[in-house]
XYZ file of C-alpha atoms in Angstrom:
399
model
C 152.649 130.034 91.677
C 149.058 128.835 91.599
C 147.029 130.140 88.599
C 143.554 131.421 88.874
C 142.240 128.415 86.878
C 144.102 125.979 89.250
C 142.542 127.821 92.180
C 139.078 127.447 90.724
C 139.681 123.802 90.101
C 140.784 123.337 93.789
C 137.663 125.131 95.040
C 135.401 122.931 92.718
C 137.228 119.669 94.118
C 136.742 121.019 97.781
C 133.024 121.519 97.080
C 132.635 118.076 95.530
C 134.431 116.497 98.564
C 132.170 118.316 101.018
C 129.214 117.204 99.076
C 130.566 113.562 99.043
C 131.122 113.796 102.715
C 127.565 114.907 103.422
C 126.136 111.973 101.483
C 128.506 109.586 103.338
C 127.293 111.046 106.580
C 123.739 110.668 105.434
C 124.387 107.022 104.461
C 126.000 106.249 107.771
C 123.237 107.420 109.894
C 121.892 104.288 111.317
C 118.932 103.816 113.599
C 119.823 102.526 117.027
C 118.044 100.165 119.214
C 116.346 102.915 121.410
C 115.422 105.029 118.240
C 113.912 101.811 116.608
C 111.805 101.002 119.546
C 110.403 104.716 119.778
C 109.595 104.483 116.145
C 107.744 101.329 116.510
C 105.813 102.775 119.370
C 104.950 105.916 117.312
C 103.850 103.812 114.385
C 101.533 101.864 116.581
C 100.219 105.156 118.090
C 99.477 106.564 114.572
C 97.623 103.346 113.526
C 95.611 102.528 116.609
C 95.298 105.523 118.982
C 92.496 108.059 119.071
C 92.963 111.395 117.098
C 93.174 113.223 120.474
C 96.205 111.126 121.651
C 97.808 111.266 118.424
C 97.414 115.164 118.359
C 98.690 115.515 121.902
C 101.742 113.360 121.141
C 102.800 115.077 117.913
C 101.884 118.660 118.682
C 104.660 120.879 119.779
C 103.251 124.276 120.530
C 101.230 125.538 123.425
C 99.908 129.081 123.657
C 98.654 130.781 126.973
C 96.286 133.831 127.103
C 93.767 135.339 129.382
C 91.252 132.962 127.795
C 93.288 129.836 128.745
C 95.665 127.677 126.758
C 95.441 125.902 123.599
C 97.825 123.308 121.954
C 98.772 123.535 118.313
C 100.553 121.614 115.577
C 102.950 123.288 113.070
C 102.705 121.929 109.456
C 105.719 119.808 110.259
C 104.074 118.297 113.273
C 101.086 117.452 111.182
C 103.228 115.781 108.644
C 105.034 113.765 111.339
C 101.734 112.813 112.829
C 100.582 111.017 109.517
C 103.957 109.627 108.280
C 105.267 106.195 109.602
C 108.878 106.193 110.720
C 109.212 109.969 111.114
C 110.381 110.284 114.832
C 109.179 112.965 117.206
C 112.138 115.345 118.319
C 113.746 114.411 121.606
C 112.175 116.324 124.617
C 108.854 116.454 122.979
C 105.872 113.949 123.030
C 102.580 113.152 124.845
C 101.525 116.566 126.503
C 105.140 117.960 126.223
C 105.113 121.365 124.338
C 107.151 124.588 123.585
C 105.325 127.391 125.199
C 104.762 130.609 123.188
C 103.121 133.970 123.884
C 100.277 134.577 121.263
C 101.494 138.155 120.898
C 105.006 137.288 119.802
C 104.521 133.839 118.260
C 104.609 135.452 114.718
C 108.107 136.582 115.108
C 109.538 133.634 117.313
C 108.113 130.687 115.282
C 109.514 130.310 111.780
C 107.359 127.978 109.671
C 109.017 128.542 106.280
C 105.643 128.761 104.474
C 104.749 130.460 101.320
C 102.687 133.753 101.746
C 99.575 131.947 100.069
C 100.046 128.713 102.120
C 96.792 126.822 102.810
C 97.867 126.673 106.584
C 97.667 130.570 106.800
C 94.044 130.271 105.630
C 93.421 128.313 108.970
C 94.414 131.525 111.041
C 96.510 131.102 114.161
C 99.892 132.099 112.413
C 99.718 129.048 110.163
C 99.250 126.763 113.210
C 96.834 123.774 113.349
C 94.285 123.529 116.262
C 92.691 120.198 117.128
C 89.615 120.940 115.256
C 91.727 121.871 112.225
C 93.572 118.505 112.561
C 90.402 116.569 112.393
C 89.193 118.668 109.450
C 92.418 118.288 107.482
C 92.583 114.513 108.155
C 89.008 114.379 106.888
C 89.997 116.231 103.676
C 93.188 114.033 103.252
C 91.417 110.697 103.794
C 88.355 111.333 101.554
C 88.458 111.039 97.686
C 87.254 113.749 95.393
C 84.338 111.466 94.318
C 82.991 111.088 97.872
C 83.190 114.915 98.305
C 81.175 115.431 94.937
C 78.595 112.884 96.095
C 78.199 114.636 99.540
C 77.885 118.133 97.929
C 75.222 117.015 95.432
C 73.350 115.502 98.387
C 72.819 118.807 99.983
C 72.548 120.825 96.767
C 68.618 120.846 96.751
C 68.225 123.429 94.090
C 70.967 121.943 91.772
C 73.105 125.082 91.307
C 76.174 123.193 92.596
C 76.667 125.410 95.623
C 76.098 125.074 99.362
C 75.968 127.667 102.126
C 77.883 127.565 105.388
C 75.055 125.658 107.171
C 74.950 123.083 104.420
C 78.662 122.646 104.420
C 78.776 121.902 108.100
C 76.372 119.050 107.328
C 78.590 117.800 104.464
C 81.708 117.966 106.626
C 79.876 116.143 109.518
C 78.604 113.329 107.288
C 82.000 112.804 105.559
C 83.787 112.781 108.967
C 81.421 110.234 110.459
C 82.279 107.856 107.501
C 85.972 108.010 108.089
C 88.045 105.996 110.516
C 89.217 109.196 111.977
C 85.560 110.165 112.880
C 84.839 106.615 114.048
C 88.044 106.750 116.462
C 87.499 110.226 117.786
C 85.656 110.976 121.169
C 85.570 114.355 122.552
C 87.906 114.722 125.583
C 86.821 117.465 127.837
C 89.611 116.988 130.278
C 92.313 117.651 127.550
C 90.207 120.385 125.942
C 90.432 118.585 122.659
C 86.906 118.743 121.423
C 85.884 118.961 117.822
C 84.458 122.343 117.434
C 83.578 122.322 113.676
C 85.432 124.014 110.843
C 87.057 127.005 112.102
C 86.118 130.651 111.565
C 89.108 131.688 109.524
C 88.353 128.813 107.171
C 84.680 129.471 107.002
C 85.421 133.165 106.204
C 87.729 131.952 103.408
C 84.949 129.750 101.977
C 81.881 132.020 102.574
C 83.198 135.630 102.996
C 83.097 137.801 106.038
C 79.260 137.891 106.496
C 78.922 134.040 105.884
C 76.384 134.882 103.117
C 78.547 133.433 100.232
C 78.175 129.905 98.567
C 80.881 127.268 98.275
C 81.146 125.408 95.069
C 82.504 121.906 94.898
C 85.138 123.228 92.439
C 86.569 125.710 95.061
C 86.577 123.108 97.694
C 88.388 120.459 95.552
C 90.880 123.196 94.772
C 91.337 123.690 98.425
C 91.957 119.767 98.917
C 94.408 119.794 95.992
C 96.465 122.662 97.369
C 96.515 120.938 100.722
C 97.825 117.789 99.188
C 100.300 119.660 97.202
C 101.714 121.492 100.269
C 101.946 118.177 102.099
C 103.793 116.572 99.321
C 106.189 119.676 99.107
C 106.856 119.372 102.742
C 107.706 115.565 102.324
C 110.043 116.313 99.359
C 111.991 119.011 101.166
C 112.494 116.816 104.178
C 114.600 114.510 101.952
C 117.112 117.226 101.645
C 117.386 117.640 97.886
C 120.753 118.255 96.164
C 122.097 121.674 94.696
C 119.885 120.733 91.588
C 116.710 120.272 93.592
C 116.668 116.366 93.282
C 116.140 113.709 95.667
C 117.693 110.103 95.157
C 115.876 107.183 93.681
C 115.927 105.407 96.957
C 114.411 108.508 98.702
C 111.680 108.495 96.148
C 111.167 104.783 96.668
C 110.891 105.217 100.476
C 108.217 107.947 99.956
C 106.139 105.812 97.706
C 106.404 102.800 100.105
C 105.731 104.874 103.312
C 102.260 103.371 103.778
C 102.642 100.008 102.018
C 102.666 98.086 105.323
C 105.582 96.040 103.963
C 107.831 94.039 106.414
C 111.142 95.864 106.979
C 113.020 92.977 105.172
C 110.939 93.590 102.097
C 111.566 97.339 102.202
C 115.248 96.796 102.579
C 115.315 94.404 99.759
C 113.540 96.803 97.463
C 115.697 99.728 98.595
C 118.826 97.628 97.685
C 117.522 96.683 94.354
C 116.643 100.355 93.435
C 120.119 101.514 94.583
C 121.869 98.809 92.556
C 119.831 99.566 89.477
C 120.662 103.302 89.444
C 124.036 103.104 91.066
C 126.031 103.831 87.820
C 123.569 106.494 86.458
C 121.811 108.293 89.255
C 119.574 111.030 87.817
C 117.525 111.685 90.842
C 113.927 112.971 90.866
C 113.155 116.718 90.894
C 109.986 118.270 92.700
C 108.074 118.708 89.351
C 108.298 114.941 88.479
C 107.457 114.114 91.989
C 104.250 116.209 92.182
C 103.223 114.957 88.707
C 103.529 111.453 89.829
C 101.198 112.075 92.844
C 98.764 113.941 90.559
C 98.597 110.828 88.607
C 97.994 108.758 91.749
C 95.003 110.996 92.575
C 93.391 109.165 89.641
C 94.294 105.793 90.878
C 90.751 104.408 90.689
C 90.499 105.190 87.059
C 94.119 103.840 86.456
C 93.042 100.741 88.218
C 90.169 100.341 85.726
C 92.370 101.020 82.728
C 95.042 98.671 83.813
C 92.498 95.995 84.513
C 91.105 96.412 80.959
C 94.671 95.846 79.472
C 95.135 92.787 81.726
C 91.808 91.202 80.567
C 92.624 91.938 76.932
C 95.946 90.037 77.445
C 98.031 93.042 76.724
C 101.313 93.479 78.562
C 101.525 96.374 81.043
C 105.042 97.609 80.166
C 106.580 100.962 80.684
C 105.032 102.407 77.414
C 101.624 101.364 78.585
C 101.700 102.925 81.889
C 103.142 106.191 80.387
C 100.039 106.048 77.918
C 97.551 105.426 80.757
C 99.043 108.334 82.785
C 98.643 110.605 79.803
C 94.994 109.462 78.860
C 93.505 108.906 82.201
C 95.302 111.578 84.331
C 96.340 113.905 81.793
C 100.045 113.832 83.079
C 103.386 113.269 81.146
C 105.330 110.985 83.595
C 109.157 111.142 82.865
C 110.704 107.933 81.634
C 113.117 107.864 84.597
C 110.140 107.970 87.162
C 108.562 105.154 85.372
C 111.872 103.203 85.384
C 112.051 103.650 89.175
C 108.445 102.561 89.616
C 109.029 99.449 87.478
C 112.153 98.631 89.589
C 110.033 98.559 92.603
C 107.037 96.657 91.388
C 108.344 94.481 88.570
C 109.307 91.520 90.981
C 110.309 88.906 88.513
C 112.163 91.530 86.424
C 110.230 90.609 83.079
C 109.626 94.244 82.369
C 105.826 93.906 83.264
C 104.111 95.619 86.152
C 102.517 93.661 88.936
C 99.596 95.879 88.554
C 97.518 94.448 91.594
C 100.218 95.130 94.050
C 101.120 98.344 92.440
C 97.448 99.719 92.628
C 96.906 98.432 96.151
C 99.977 100.077 97.621
C 99.416 103.391 95.609
C 95.757 103.401 96.841
C 97.018 103.362 100.357
C 99.702 105.976 99.620
C 97.039 108.474 98.247
C 94.953 108.155 101.362
C 98.176 108.024 103.519
C 97.087 104.946 105.364
C 94.313 106.891 107.020
C 91.492 105.158 105.451
C 90.566 101.777 103.941
C 88.423 101.626 100.789
C 84.853 102.146 101.707
C 83.079 102.632 98.349
C 80.250 100.207 98.762
C 79.249 101.239 102.360
C 79.715 104.948 101.857
C 77.966 105.132 98.429
C 74.931 103.009 99.666
C 74.592 105.178 102.662
C 74.661 108.428 100.506
C 72.111 106.898 98.071
C 69.750 105.977 100.841
C 70.005 109.243 102.578
C 69.514 111.164 99.419
C 66.274 109.308 98.681
C 64.989 110.223 102.170
C 65.980 113.764 102.034
C 64.428 114.150 98.518
C 61.082 112.667 99.598
C 61.009 114.932 102.702
C 62.067 117.990 100.681
C 59.403 117.344 98.027
C 56.643 116.744 100.538
C 57.749 119.925 102.382
C 57.739 121.821 99.066
C 54.281 120.509 98.001
C 52.851 121.444 101.267
């Protein structure tokens, strides 16, 4: 006769076996030759194609109405379009879409978004139009500092606000300074033309009558929420365990997604991380993950701080990085996250961070490979334009 305690133990063992089987299946999933070639093609597409072609390739939704047809991305499509190595599902690709009726799409398309999701502020049931796509890429690939400069440029009375017309100029200026803006050309034949910031978003920023003002603080809050949602989507795609944690190897792959490392180097790093935490795998939870990327949003200041330490001859050990994160980014990084980071970037295993490579890779990670550093050219352009505008503005005011 089996006791209740023995029965519970058997159930627990069965659950452990099931979980182990799932992990083994995940480990066994290998990319075949065909998939590898498709992934290589899609990575080239992301890197070198026009935004129009990238949008048409990764978008999966097409809606038809009396006014015509329009193509949309889901938030997952958007994430896939900017993430190297994330394959488009079979049967979908360039100009291949799932068709939906606008009247029923709310019930038929499940996006698994929170009610206050940034994507619902775009309208269209949380979907992303081509104009939204260009705007979101611009927001993601531009630093807080550049937006602050652009806002100040059009803030003539110094109150820190811009109206809807001025914001349109800010968005245009920023877009033209990004690689996305430089690569985009309107395509009348495909219907993918940039039509400006959409009405749902401008209503959110300026109110129903468009008479409101947008502060830089509110816009940067929008940027931060967008970044946070994209990070959350990335985290969830890694299938966290029952405790809401992803593996150290998963975390490593997410950090190096935009590093541009050869496959052999990535494989070597993955093996090193796996071996380092094989006996005591703690995993990384979402809070630790988001805190680390909040730290990365201050990577330019972190770079300066680490350079000072290097010039002073001080070692950049784990305690130093933890201190820099606290003082520069006001973030408490967990000891375990720092251990994983050092396992990745401490190549000679001397306990010191290879800070140049770390900063270079992390800068590209923050901008998701969408943009190269453009401080000098952008700031010079802004400064010159500001001078011209102020002169013209003062002349007009004096007259």
